[in-house]
mmCIF file of C-alpha atoms in Angstrom:
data_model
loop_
_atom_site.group_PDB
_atom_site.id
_atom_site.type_symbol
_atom_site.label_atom_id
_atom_site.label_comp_id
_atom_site.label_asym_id
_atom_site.label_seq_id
_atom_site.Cartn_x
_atom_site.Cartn_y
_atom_site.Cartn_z
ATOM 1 C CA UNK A 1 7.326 -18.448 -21.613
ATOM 2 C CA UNK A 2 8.106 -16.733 -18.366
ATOM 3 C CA UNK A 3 8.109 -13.133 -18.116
ATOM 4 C CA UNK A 4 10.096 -11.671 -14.654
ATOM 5 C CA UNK A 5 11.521 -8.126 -14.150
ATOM 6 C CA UNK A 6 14.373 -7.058 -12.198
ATOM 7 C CA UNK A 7 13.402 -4.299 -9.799
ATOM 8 C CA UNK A 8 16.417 -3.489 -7.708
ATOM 9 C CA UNK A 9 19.791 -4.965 -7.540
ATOM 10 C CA UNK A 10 23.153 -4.032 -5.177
ATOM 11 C CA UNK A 11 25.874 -6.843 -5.467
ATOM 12 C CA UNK A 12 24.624 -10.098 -5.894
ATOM 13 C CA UNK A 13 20.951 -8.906 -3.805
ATOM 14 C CA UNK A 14 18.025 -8.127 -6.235
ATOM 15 C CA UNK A 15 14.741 -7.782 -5.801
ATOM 16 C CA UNK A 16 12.718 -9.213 -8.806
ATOM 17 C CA UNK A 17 9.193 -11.046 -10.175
ATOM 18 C CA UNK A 18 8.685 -14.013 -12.436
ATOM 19 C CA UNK A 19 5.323 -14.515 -13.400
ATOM 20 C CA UNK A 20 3.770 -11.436 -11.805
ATOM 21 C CA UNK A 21 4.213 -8.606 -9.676
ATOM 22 C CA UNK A 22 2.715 -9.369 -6.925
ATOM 23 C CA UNK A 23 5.401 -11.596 -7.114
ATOM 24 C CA UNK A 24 8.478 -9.652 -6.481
ATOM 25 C CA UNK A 25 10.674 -10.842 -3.394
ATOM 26 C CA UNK A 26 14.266 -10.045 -2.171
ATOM 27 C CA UNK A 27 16.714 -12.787 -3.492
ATOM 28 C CA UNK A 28 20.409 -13.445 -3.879
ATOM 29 C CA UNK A 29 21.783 -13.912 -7.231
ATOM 30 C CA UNK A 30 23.916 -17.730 -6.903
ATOM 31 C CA UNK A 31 25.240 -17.275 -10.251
ATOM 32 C CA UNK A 32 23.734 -15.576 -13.841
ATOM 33 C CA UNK A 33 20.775 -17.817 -13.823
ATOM 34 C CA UNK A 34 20.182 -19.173 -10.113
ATOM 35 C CA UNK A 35 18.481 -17.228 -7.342
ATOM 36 C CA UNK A 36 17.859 -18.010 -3.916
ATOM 37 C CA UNK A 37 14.725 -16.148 -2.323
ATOM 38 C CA UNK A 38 14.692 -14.763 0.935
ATOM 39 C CA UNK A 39 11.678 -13.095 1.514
ATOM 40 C CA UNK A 40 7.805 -13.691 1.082
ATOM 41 C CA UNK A 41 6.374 -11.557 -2.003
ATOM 42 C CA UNK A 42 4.917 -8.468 -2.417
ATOM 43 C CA UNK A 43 8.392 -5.988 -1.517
ATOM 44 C CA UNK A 44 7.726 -2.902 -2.929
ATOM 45 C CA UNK A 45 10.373 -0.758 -1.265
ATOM 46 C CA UNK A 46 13.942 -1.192 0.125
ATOM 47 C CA UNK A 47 17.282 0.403 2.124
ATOM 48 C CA UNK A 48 20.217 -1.072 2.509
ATOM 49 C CA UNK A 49 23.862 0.123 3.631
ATOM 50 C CA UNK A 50 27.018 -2.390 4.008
ATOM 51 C CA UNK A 51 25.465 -4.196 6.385
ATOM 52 C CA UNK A 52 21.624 -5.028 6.414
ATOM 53 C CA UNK A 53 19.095 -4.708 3.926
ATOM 54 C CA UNK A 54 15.322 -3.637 4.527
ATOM 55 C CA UNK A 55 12.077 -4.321 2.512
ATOM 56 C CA UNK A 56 8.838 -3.213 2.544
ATOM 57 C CA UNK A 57 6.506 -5.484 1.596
ATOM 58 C CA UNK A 58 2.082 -5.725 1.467
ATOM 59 C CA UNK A 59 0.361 -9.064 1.205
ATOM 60 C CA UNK A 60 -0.824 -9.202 -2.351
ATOM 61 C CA UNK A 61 -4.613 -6.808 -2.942
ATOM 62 C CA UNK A 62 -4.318 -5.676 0.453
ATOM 63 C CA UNK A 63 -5.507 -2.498 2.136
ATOM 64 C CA UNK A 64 -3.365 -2.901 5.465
ATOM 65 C CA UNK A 65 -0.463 -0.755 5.898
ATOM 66 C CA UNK A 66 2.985 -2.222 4.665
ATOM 67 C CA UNK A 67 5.302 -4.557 7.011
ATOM 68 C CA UNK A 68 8.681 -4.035 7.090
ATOM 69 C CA UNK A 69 11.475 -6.762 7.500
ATOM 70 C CA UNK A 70 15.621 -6.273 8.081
ATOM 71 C CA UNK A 71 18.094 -8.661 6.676
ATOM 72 C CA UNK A 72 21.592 -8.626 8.402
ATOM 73 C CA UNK A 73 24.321 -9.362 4.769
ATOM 74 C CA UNK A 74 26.649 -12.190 5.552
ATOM 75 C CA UNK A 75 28.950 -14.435 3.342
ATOM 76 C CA UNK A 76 27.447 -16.925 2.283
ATOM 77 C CA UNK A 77 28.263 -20.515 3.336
ATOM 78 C CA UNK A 78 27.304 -23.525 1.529
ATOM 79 C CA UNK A 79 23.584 -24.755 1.914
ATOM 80 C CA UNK A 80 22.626 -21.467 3.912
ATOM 81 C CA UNK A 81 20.851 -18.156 3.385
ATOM 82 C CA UNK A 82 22.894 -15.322 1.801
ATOM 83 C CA UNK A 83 21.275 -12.989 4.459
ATOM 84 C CA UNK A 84 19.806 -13.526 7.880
ATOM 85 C CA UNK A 85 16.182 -12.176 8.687
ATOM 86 C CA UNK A 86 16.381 -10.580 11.554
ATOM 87 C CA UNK A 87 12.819 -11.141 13.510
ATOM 88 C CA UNK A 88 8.978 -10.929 11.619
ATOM 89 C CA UNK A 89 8.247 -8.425 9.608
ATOM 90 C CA UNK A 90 7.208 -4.855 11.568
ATOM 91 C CA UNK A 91 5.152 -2.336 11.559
ATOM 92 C CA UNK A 92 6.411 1.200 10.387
ATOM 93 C CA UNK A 93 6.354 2.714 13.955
ATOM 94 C CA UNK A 94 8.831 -0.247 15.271
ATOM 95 C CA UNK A 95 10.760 -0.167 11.895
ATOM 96 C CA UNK A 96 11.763 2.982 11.738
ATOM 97 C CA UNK A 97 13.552 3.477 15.583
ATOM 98 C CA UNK A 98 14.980 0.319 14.130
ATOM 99 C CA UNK A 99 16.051 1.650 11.066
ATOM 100 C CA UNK A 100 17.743 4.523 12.422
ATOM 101 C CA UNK A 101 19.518 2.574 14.808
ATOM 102 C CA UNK A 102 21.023 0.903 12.035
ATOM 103 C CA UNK A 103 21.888 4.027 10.251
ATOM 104 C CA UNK A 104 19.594 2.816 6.924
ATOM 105 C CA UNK A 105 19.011 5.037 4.422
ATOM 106 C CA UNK A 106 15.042 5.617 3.191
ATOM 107 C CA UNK A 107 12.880 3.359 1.894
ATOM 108 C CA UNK A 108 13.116 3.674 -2.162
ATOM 109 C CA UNK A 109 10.376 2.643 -3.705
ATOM 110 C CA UNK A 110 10.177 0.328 -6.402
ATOM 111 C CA UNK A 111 7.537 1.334 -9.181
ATOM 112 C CA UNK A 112 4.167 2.197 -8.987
ATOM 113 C CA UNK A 113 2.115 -0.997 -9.930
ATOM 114 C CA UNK A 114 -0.444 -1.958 -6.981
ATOM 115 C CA UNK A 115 -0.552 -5.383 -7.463
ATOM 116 C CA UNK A 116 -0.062 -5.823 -3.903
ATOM 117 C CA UNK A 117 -2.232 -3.202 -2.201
ATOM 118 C CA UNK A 118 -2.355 0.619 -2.512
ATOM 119 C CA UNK A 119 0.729 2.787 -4.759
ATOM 120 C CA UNK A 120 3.989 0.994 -4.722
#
């Protein structure tokens, strides 16, 4: 049996785990059982207003300093991502300019289990 938590949600975007923590990503919700993921694992923090959402995310049992990646929100189209990354994911000195820019709110945090790398 699977075991998965729901971390964060806002519309049909959650962030969530199956399996394991270090497992949580950013996904949109198709329907009540489907998901589609959009980012690599690890997110352990995230912003969003009506337009983009942010994570921030560690590769899993790391020590380096968290990456951040933006998401511009679109409607969905048939066979395509419910959001658009916008670029790699960032450090937190070109992030945050970024973020501002963008008028995005602060990055909440989403627990406290380090599975990924130092306190979530």
């Amino acid at each position: 049996m699977l075991d998965s938590r729901e971390l964060w949600s806002s519309g049909r975007y959650v962030v969530l785990w199956i399996d394991a923590p270090d497992q949580a990503h950013l996904a949109y919700r198709i329907d009540d059982t489907t998901t589609m993921g959009l980012s690599d694992p690890c997110v352990s923090a995230v912003a969003e207003n009506a337009d983009y959402i942010a994570i921030g995310q560690r590769p899993p049992q790391s020590t380096k300093r968290p990456l951040y990646q933006l998401f511009a929100k679109r409607v969905p189209a048939p066979r395509t991502p419910a959001a658009t990354p916008l670029g790699e994911p960032m450090p937190q000195r070109s992030y945050e300019p970024l973020a501002w820019r963008l008028g995005l709110p602060p990055m909440q945090a989403l627990g406290v289990w380090d599975a990924c790398g130092w306190e979530n």
